[in-house]
Short mmCIF file of C-alpha atoms in Angstrom, two decimals:
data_model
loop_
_atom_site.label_atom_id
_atom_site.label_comp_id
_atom_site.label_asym_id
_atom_site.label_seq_id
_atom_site.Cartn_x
_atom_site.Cartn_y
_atom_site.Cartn_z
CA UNK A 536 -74.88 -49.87 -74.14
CA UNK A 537 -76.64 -51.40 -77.08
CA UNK A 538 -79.51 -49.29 -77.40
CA UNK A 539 -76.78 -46.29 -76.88
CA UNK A 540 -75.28 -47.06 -80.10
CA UNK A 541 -78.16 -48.16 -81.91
CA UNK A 542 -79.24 -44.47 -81.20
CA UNK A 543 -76.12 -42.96 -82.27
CA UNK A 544 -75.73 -44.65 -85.14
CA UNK A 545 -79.23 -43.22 -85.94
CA UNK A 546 -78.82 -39.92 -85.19
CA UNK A 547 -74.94 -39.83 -87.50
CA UNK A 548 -77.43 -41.30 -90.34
CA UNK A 549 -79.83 -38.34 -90.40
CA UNK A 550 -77.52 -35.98 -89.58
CA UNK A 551 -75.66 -36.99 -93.36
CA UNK A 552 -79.20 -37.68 -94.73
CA UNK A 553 -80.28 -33.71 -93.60
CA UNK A 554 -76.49 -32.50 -94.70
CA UNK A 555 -77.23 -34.23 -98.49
CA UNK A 556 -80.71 -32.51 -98.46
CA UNK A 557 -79.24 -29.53 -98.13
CA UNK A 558 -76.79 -29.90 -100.57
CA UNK A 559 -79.01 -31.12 -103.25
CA UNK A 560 -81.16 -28.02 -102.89
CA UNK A 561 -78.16 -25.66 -102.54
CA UNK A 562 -77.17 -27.35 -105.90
CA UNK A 563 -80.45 -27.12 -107.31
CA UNK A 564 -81.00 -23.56 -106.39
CA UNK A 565 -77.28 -22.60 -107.56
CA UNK A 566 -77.74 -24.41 -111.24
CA UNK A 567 -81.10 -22.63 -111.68
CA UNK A 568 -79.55 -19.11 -110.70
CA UNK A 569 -76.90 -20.11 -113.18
CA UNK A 570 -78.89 -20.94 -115.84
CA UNK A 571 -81.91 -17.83 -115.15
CA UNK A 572 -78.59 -15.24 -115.62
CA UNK A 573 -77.12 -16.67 -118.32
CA UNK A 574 -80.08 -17.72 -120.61
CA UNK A 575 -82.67 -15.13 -119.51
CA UNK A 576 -86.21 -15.61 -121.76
CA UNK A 577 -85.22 -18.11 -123.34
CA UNK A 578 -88.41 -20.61 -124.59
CA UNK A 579 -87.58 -23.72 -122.64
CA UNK A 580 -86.81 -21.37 -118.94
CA UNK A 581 -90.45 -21.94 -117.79
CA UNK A 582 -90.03 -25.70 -118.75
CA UNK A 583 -86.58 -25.38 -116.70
CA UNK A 584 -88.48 -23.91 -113.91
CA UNK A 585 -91.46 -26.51 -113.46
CA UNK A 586 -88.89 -29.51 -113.97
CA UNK A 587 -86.80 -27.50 -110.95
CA UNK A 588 -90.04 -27.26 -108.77
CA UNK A 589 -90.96 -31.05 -109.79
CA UNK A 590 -87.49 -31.84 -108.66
CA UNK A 591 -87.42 -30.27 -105.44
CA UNK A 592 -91.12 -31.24 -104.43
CA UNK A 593 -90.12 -35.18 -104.87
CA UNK A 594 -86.95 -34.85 -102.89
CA UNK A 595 -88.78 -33.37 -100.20
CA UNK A 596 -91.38 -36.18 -100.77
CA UNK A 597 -89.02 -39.28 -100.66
CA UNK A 598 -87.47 -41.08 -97.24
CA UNK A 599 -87.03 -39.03 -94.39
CA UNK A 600 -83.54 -38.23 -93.89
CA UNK A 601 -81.73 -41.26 -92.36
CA UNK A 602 -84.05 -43.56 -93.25
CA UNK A 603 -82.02 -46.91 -93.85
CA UNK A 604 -82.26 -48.33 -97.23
CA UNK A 605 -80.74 -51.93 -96.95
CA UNK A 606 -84.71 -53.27 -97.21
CA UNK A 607 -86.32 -50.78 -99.91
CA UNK A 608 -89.66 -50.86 -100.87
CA UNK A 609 -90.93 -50.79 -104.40
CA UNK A 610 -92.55 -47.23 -103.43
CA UNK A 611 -89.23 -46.41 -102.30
CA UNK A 612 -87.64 -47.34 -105.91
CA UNK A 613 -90.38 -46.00 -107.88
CA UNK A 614 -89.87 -42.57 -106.28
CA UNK A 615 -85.81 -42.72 -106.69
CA UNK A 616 -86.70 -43.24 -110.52
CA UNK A 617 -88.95 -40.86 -111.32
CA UNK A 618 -86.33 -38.18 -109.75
CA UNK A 619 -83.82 -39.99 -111.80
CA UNK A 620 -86.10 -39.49 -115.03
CA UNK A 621 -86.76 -35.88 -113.71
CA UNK A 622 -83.21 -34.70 -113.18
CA UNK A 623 -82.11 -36.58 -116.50
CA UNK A 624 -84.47 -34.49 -118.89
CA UNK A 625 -83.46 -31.47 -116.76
CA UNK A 626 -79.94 -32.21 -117.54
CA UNK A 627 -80.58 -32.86 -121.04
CA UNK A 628 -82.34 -29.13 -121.22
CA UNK A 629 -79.37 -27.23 -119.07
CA UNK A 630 -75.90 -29.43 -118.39
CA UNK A 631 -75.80 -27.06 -115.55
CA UNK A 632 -77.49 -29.13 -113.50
CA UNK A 633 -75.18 -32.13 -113.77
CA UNK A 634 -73.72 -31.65 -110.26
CA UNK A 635 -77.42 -32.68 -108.33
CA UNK A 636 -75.76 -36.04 -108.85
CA UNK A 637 -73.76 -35.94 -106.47
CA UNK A 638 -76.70 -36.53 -103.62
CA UNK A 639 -78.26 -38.72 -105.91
CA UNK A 640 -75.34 -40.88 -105.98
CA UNK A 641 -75.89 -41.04 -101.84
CA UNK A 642 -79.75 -41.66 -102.14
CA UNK A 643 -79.19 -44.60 -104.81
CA UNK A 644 -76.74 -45.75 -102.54
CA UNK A 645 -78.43 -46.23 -99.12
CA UNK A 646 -81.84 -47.16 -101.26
CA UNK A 647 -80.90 -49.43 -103.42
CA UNK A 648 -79.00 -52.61 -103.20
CA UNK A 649 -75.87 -52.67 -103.95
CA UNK A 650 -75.19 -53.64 -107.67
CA UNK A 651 -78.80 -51.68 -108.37
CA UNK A 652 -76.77 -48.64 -107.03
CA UNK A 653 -73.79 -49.09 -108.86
CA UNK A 654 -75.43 -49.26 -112.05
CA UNK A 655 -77.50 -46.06 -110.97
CA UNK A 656 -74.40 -44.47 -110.22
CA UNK A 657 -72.11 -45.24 -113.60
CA UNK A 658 -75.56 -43.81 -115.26
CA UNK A 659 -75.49 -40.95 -113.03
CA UNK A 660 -71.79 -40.30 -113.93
CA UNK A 661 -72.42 -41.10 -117.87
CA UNK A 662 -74.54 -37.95 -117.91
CA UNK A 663 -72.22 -35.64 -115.43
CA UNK A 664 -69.49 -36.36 -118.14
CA UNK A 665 -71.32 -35.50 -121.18
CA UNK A 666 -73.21 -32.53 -119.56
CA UNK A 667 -69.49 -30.83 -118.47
CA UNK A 668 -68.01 -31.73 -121.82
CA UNK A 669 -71.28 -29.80 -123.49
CA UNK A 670 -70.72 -27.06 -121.03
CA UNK A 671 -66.98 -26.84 -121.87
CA UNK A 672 -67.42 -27.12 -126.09
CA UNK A 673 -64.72 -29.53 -126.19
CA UNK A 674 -63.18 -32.30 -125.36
CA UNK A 675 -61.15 -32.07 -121.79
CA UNK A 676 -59.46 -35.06 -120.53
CA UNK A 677 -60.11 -34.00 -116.74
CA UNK A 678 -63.73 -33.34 -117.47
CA UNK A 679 -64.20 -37.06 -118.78
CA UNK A 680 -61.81 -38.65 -115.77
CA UNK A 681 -62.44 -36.23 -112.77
CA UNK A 682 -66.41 -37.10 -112.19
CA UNK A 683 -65.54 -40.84 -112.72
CA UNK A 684 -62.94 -40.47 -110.17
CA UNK A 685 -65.06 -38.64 -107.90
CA UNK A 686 -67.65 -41.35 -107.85
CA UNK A 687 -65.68 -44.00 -107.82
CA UNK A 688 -64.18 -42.71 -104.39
CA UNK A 689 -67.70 -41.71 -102.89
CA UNK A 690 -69.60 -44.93 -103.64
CA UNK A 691 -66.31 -47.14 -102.04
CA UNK A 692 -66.43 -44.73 -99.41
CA UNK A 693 -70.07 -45.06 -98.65
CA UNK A 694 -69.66 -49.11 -99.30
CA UNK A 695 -66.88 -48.73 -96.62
CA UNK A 696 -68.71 -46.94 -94.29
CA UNK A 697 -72.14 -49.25 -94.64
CA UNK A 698 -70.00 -52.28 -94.09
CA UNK A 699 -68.37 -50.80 -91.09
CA UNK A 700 -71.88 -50.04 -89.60
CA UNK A 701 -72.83 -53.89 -90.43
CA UNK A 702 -70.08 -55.28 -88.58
CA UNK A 703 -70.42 -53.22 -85.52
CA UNK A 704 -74.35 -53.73 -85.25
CA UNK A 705 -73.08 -57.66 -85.44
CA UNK A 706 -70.93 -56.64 -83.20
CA UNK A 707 -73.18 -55.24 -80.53
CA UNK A 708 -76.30 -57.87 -81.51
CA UNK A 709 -73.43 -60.47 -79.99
CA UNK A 710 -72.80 -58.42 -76.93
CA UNK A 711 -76.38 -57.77 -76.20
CA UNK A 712 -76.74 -61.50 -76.22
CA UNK A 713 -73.96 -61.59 -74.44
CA UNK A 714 -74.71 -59.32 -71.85
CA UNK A 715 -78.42 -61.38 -71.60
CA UNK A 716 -76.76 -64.98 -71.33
CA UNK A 717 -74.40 -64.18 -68.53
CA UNK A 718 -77.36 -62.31 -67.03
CA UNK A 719 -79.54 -65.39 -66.95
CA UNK A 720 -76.20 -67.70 -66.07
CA UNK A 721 -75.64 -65.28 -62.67
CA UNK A 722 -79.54 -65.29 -62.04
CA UNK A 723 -79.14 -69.57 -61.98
CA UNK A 724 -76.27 -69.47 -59.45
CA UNK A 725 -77.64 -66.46 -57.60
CA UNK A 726 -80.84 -69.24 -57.31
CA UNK A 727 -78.84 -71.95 -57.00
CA UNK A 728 -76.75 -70.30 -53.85
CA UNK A 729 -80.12 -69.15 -52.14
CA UNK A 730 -81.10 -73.03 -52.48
CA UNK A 731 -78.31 -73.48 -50.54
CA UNK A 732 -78.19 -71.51 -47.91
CA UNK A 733 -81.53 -72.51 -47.39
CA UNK A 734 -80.75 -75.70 -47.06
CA UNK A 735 -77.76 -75.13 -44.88
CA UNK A 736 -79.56 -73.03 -42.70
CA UNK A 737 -82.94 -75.59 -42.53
CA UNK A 738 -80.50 -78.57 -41.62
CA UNK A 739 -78.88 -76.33 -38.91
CA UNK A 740 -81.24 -74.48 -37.30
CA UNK A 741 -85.41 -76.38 -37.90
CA UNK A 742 -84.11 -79.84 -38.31
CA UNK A 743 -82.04 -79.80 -35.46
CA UNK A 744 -84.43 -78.48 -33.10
CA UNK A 745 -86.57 -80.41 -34.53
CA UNK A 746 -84.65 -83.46 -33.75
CA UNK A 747 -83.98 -82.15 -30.09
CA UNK A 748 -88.24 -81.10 -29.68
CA UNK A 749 -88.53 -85.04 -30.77
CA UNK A 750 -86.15 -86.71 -28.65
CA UNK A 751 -87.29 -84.32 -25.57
CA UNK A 752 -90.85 -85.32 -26.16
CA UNK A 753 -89.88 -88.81 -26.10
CA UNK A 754 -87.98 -88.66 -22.90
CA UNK A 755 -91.03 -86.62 -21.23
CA UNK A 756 -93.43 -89.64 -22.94
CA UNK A 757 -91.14 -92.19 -21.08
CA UNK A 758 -91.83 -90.50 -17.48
CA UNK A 759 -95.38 -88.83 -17.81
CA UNK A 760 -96.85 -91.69 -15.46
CA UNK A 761 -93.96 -92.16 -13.11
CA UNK A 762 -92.37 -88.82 -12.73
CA UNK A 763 -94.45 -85.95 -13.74
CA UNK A 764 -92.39 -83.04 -12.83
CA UNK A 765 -89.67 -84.52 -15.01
CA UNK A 766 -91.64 -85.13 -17.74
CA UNK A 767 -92.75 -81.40 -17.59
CA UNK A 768 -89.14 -80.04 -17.26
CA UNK A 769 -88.74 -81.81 -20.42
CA UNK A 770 -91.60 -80.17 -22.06
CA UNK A 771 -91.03 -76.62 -20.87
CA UNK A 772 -87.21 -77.21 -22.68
CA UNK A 773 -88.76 -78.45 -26.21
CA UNK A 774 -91.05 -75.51 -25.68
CA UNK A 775 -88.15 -73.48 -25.61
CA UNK A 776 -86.03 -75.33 -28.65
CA UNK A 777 -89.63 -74.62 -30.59
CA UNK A 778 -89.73 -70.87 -30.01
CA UNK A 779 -85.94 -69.99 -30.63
CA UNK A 780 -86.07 -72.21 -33.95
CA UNK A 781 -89.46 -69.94 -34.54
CA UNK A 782 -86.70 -66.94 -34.00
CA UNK A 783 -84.19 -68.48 -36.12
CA UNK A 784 -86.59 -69.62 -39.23
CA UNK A 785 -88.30 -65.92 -39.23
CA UNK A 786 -84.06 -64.54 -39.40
CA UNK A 787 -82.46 -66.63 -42.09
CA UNK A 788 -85.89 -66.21 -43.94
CA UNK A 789 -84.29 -62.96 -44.22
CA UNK A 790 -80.53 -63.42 -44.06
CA UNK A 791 -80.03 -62.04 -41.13
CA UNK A 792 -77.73 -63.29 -37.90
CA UNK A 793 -78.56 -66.00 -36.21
CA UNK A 794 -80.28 -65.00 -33.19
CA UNK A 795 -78.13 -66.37 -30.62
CA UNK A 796 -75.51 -63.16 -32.08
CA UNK A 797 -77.99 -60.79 -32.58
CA UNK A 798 -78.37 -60.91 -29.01
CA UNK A 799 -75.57 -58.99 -28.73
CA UNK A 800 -73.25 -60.63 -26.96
CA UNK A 801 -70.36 -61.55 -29.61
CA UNK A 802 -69.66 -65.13 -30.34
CA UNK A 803 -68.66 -66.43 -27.06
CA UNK A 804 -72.05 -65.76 -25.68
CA UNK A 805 -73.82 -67.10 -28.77
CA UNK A 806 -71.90 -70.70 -27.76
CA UNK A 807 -72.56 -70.84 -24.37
CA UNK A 808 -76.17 -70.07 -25.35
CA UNK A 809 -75.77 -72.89 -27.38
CA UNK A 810 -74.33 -75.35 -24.93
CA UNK A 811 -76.82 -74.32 -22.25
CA UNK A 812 -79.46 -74.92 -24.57
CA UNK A 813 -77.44 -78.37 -26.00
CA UNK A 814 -76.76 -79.97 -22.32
CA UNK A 815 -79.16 -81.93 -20.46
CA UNK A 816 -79.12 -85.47 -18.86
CA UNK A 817 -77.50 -87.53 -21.16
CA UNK A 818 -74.90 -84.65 -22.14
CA UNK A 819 -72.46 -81.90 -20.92
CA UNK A 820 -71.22 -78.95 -23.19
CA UNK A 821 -68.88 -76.82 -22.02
CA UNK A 822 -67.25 -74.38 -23.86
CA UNK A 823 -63.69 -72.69 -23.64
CA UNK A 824 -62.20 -69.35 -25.49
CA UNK A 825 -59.02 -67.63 -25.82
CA UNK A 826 -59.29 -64.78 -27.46
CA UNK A 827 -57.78 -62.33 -25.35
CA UNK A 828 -61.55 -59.73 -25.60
CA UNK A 829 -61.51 -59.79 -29.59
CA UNK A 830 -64.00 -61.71 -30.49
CA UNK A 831 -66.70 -59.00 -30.62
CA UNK A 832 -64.47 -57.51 -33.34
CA UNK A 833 -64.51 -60.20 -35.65
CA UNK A 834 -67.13 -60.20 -38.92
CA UNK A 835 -70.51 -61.22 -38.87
CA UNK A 836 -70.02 -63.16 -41.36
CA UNK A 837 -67.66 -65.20 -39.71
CA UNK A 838 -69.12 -65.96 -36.40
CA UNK A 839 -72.33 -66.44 -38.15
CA UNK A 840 -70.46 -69.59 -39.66
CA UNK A 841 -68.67 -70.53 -36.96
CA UNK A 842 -72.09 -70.93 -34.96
CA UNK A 843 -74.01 -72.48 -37.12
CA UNK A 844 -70.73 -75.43 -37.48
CA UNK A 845 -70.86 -75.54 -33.77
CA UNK A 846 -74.63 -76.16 -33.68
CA UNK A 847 -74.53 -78.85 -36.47
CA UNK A 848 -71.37 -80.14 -35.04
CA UNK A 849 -73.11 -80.45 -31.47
CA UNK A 850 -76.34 -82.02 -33.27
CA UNK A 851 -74.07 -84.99 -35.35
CA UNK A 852 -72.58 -85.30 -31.14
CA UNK A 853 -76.01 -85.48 -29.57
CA UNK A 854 -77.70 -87.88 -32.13
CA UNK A 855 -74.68 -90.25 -33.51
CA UNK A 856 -71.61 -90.12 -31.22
CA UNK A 857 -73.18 -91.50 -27.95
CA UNK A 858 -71.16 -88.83 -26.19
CA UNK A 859 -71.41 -87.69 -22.22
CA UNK A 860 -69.72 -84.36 -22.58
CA UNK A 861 -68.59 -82.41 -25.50
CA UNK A 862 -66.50 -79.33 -25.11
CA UNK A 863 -66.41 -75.96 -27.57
CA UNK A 864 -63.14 -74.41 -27.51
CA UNK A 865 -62.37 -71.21 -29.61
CA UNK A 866 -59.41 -69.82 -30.44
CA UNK A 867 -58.50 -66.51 -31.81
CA UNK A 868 -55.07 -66.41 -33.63
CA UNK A 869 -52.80 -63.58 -34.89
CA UNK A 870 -54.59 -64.83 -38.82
CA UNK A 871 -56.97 -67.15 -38.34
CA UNK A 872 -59.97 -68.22 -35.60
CA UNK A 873 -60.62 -72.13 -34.79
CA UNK A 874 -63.53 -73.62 -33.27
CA UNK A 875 -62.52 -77.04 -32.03
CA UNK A 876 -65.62 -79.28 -31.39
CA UNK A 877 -64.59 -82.29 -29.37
CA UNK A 878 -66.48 -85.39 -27.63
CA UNK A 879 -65.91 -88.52 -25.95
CA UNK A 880 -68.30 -90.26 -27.38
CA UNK A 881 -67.90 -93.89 -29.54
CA UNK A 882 -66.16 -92.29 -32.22
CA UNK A 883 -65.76 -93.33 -36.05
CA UNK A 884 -63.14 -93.98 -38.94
CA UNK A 885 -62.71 -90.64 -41.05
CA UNK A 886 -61.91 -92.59 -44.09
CA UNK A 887 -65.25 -93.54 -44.32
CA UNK A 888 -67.73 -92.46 -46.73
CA UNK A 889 -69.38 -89.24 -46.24
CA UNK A 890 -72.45 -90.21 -44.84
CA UNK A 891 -72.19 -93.94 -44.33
CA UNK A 892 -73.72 -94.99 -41.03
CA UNK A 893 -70.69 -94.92 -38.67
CA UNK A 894 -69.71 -90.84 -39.67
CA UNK A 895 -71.15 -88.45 -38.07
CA UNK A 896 -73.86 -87.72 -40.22
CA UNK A 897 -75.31 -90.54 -39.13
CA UNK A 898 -76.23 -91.82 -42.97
CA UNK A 899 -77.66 -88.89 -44.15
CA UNK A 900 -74.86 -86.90 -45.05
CA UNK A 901 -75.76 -83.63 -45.11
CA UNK A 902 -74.44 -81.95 -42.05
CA UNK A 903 -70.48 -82.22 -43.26
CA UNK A 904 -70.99 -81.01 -46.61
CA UNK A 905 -72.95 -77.89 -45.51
CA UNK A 906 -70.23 -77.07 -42.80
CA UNK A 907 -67.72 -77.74 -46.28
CA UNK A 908 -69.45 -75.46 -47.85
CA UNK A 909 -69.37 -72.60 -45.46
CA UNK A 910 -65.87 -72.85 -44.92
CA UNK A 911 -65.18 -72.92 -48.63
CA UNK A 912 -67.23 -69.40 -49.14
CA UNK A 913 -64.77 -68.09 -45.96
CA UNK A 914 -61.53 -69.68 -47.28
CA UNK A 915 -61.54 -72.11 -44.43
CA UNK A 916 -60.65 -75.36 -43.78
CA UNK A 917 -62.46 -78.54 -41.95
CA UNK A 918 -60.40 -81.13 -40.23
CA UNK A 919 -61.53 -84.18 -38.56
CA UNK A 920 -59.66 -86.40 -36.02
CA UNK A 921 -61.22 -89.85 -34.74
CA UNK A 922 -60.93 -92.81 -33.89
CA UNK A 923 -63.54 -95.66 -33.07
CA UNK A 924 -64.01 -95.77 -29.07
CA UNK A 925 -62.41 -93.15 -28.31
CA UNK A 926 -64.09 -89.80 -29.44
CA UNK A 927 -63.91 -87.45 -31.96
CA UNK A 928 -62.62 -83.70 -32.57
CA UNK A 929 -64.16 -81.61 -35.17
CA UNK A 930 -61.21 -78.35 -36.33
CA UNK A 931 -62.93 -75.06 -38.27
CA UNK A 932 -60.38 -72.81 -39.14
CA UNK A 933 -61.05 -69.25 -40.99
CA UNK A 934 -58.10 -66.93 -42.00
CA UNK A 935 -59.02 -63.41 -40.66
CA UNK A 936 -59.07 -60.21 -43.33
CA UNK A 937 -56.38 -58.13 -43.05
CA UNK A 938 -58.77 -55.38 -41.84
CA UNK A 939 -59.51 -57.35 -39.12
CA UNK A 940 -58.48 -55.25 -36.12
CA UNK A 941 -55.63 -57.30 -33.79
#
């Protein structure tokens, strides 16, 4: 938008620079015709002449038309006073050719500063008012007021106009910067969110299998000697855990599903996936819906967050709670879905810290904010009932959109 106007702005300026061009020569040519029909052979007409042709060759050889003049340069003023000198000896020979002041009151004006040009133009109009009063062979009241009058309104005019033109390049300088800051601001939270979703997404996909790989390997380590077809069960399953969180790195690398849904199978198979993959001998997830068949139809946006709460939900269960089974139990609603993640495990006091030892988190306190935080981006909510000894239940609601289909 800036550069738009800057261009305009340009183009307006040497459009008036190329329309006082043409009047200055159109005045030029007219006062010379004037004077060549009126005064034919007279001893100063080749002097006339040559100053005419001097006249015209350094208007054509001064600033381009549109050229701003708010820095000038001293070529710049040299060249605006020798056509002052020219045209001032030229009106001195033939009065006629008072009215080439007129541009010349424009040229001073963007060239000069701005007291410079108002001197140049009460000179300018000094000489318009004596040559019409020599013209006219006597003295006329509107010949000595008009041309004072006239530049008087072109100069505040002009002034009007330049200051006008200063205030909106201000203007658009502060938008520009404007435009930039919030540019850079967006590009910093844009940043900022990536971080984390990344970090949602590491804690709730690698770390947790992770975790589970660990404590599988352990349990295999425990019964390599005594039971070896045990201990290989438990490998073969952290072989597994290492090649879907290889599935699930390589998709939120590029913010895609989770892999569990992009199965195809809607949410409800994505969390028994999940609980098959979550149960073993120490616990038991089962997992309940009533949704009536709708699931499927709700957005991938939504049981995208739903499933990864249910996996870090499941992790805090399998690492913290000292649970034996742990049910999943979602619930579609006529405005809102609700995962309910319960356990009977040793439970803890929710007015506890967020991340002291006894929550779920276990102390690290990361798990709870992230599931926060996706709720918060869905308009949801995150409630927690429990009490110590005697389990815990985890509540995820999401309002559906209205587009949702019933």
């Amino acid at each position: 938008m800036g550069n738009r106007s800057y261009e305009a702005g340009t183009v307006d300026a040497r459009w008036l620079g190329v329309v006082m061009h043409a009047a200055f020569f159109l005045l030029l040519g007219g006062a010379l015709a004037r004077f060549l029909l009126r005064h034919p052979g007279e001893p100063r007409t080749p002097w006339i002449i040559a100053l005419c042709v001097v006249l015209a060759v350094l208007h054509l050889l001064g600033p381009r038309a549109g050229d701003s003049g708010t820095r000038p340069t001293g070529r710049h003023t040299a060249w605006l006073a020798l056509v002052v000198v020219v045209w001032m000896v030229l009106v001195v020979l033939a009065p006629s050719f008072a009215w080439c002041a007129v541009p010349l009151f424009y040229t001073g004006l963007r060239t000069l500063p701005p007291r410079a040009a108002l001197v140049l133009v009460a000179v300018l109009t000094v000489f318009v008012v004596a040559a019409q009063v020599q013209l006219a062979g006597r003295f006329d009241p509107n010949l000595v007021l008009a041309p004072p009058a006239v530049a008087a309104l072109a100069t505040a005019v002009f002034l009007q106009m330049e200051r006008h033109t200063a205030r909106q390049r201000v203007l658009i300088d502060d938008l520009i910067r404007t435009r930039a800051e919030l540019a850079a601001a967006e590009r910093r939270e844009g940043t900022l969110a990536e971080r984390q979703r990344l970090s949602m997404e590491i804690h709730d996909t690698l770390a947790q299998g992770l975790s589970s790989q660990q404590m599988l390997l352990q349990a295999a380590d425990r019964v390599w000697e005594t039971e070896p077809g045990k201990a290989r069960a438990h490998v073969r399953t952290a072989a597994s855990v290492a090649e879907h969180n290889l599935a699930e790195a390589r998709r939120f690398v590029h913010d895609l599903a989770p892999a569990d849904l992009a199965r195809g199978g809607g949410l409800d198979e994505a969390l028994r996936a999940l609980a098959a993959r979550e149960s073993g001998a120490r616990l038991t997830v089962r997992v309940h819906t009533d949704d009536d068949g709708r699931l499927p139809q709700l957005p991938e946006r939504i049981q995208s967050a739903l499933l990864r709460i249910a996996q870090g939900a499941l992790a805090n269960v399998r690492e913290h709670a000292g649970a034996r089974t742990a049910a999943l139990t979602l619930t579609l609603l006529d405005d809102e879905v609700v995962l309910d993640v319960s356990d009977d495990g040793h439970g803890f006091d929710p007015a506890a810290p967020t991340g002291a030892p006894d929550t779920p988190d276990g102390g690290r306190g990361h798990g709870l904010p992230a599931m926060h935080a996706r709720l918060r981006a869905l308009g949801g909510t995150l409630t927690i009932e429990s009490t110590p000894g005697e389990g815990t239940v985890l509540s995820a609601a999401v309002p559906l959109p209205l587009e949702t289909p019933r």
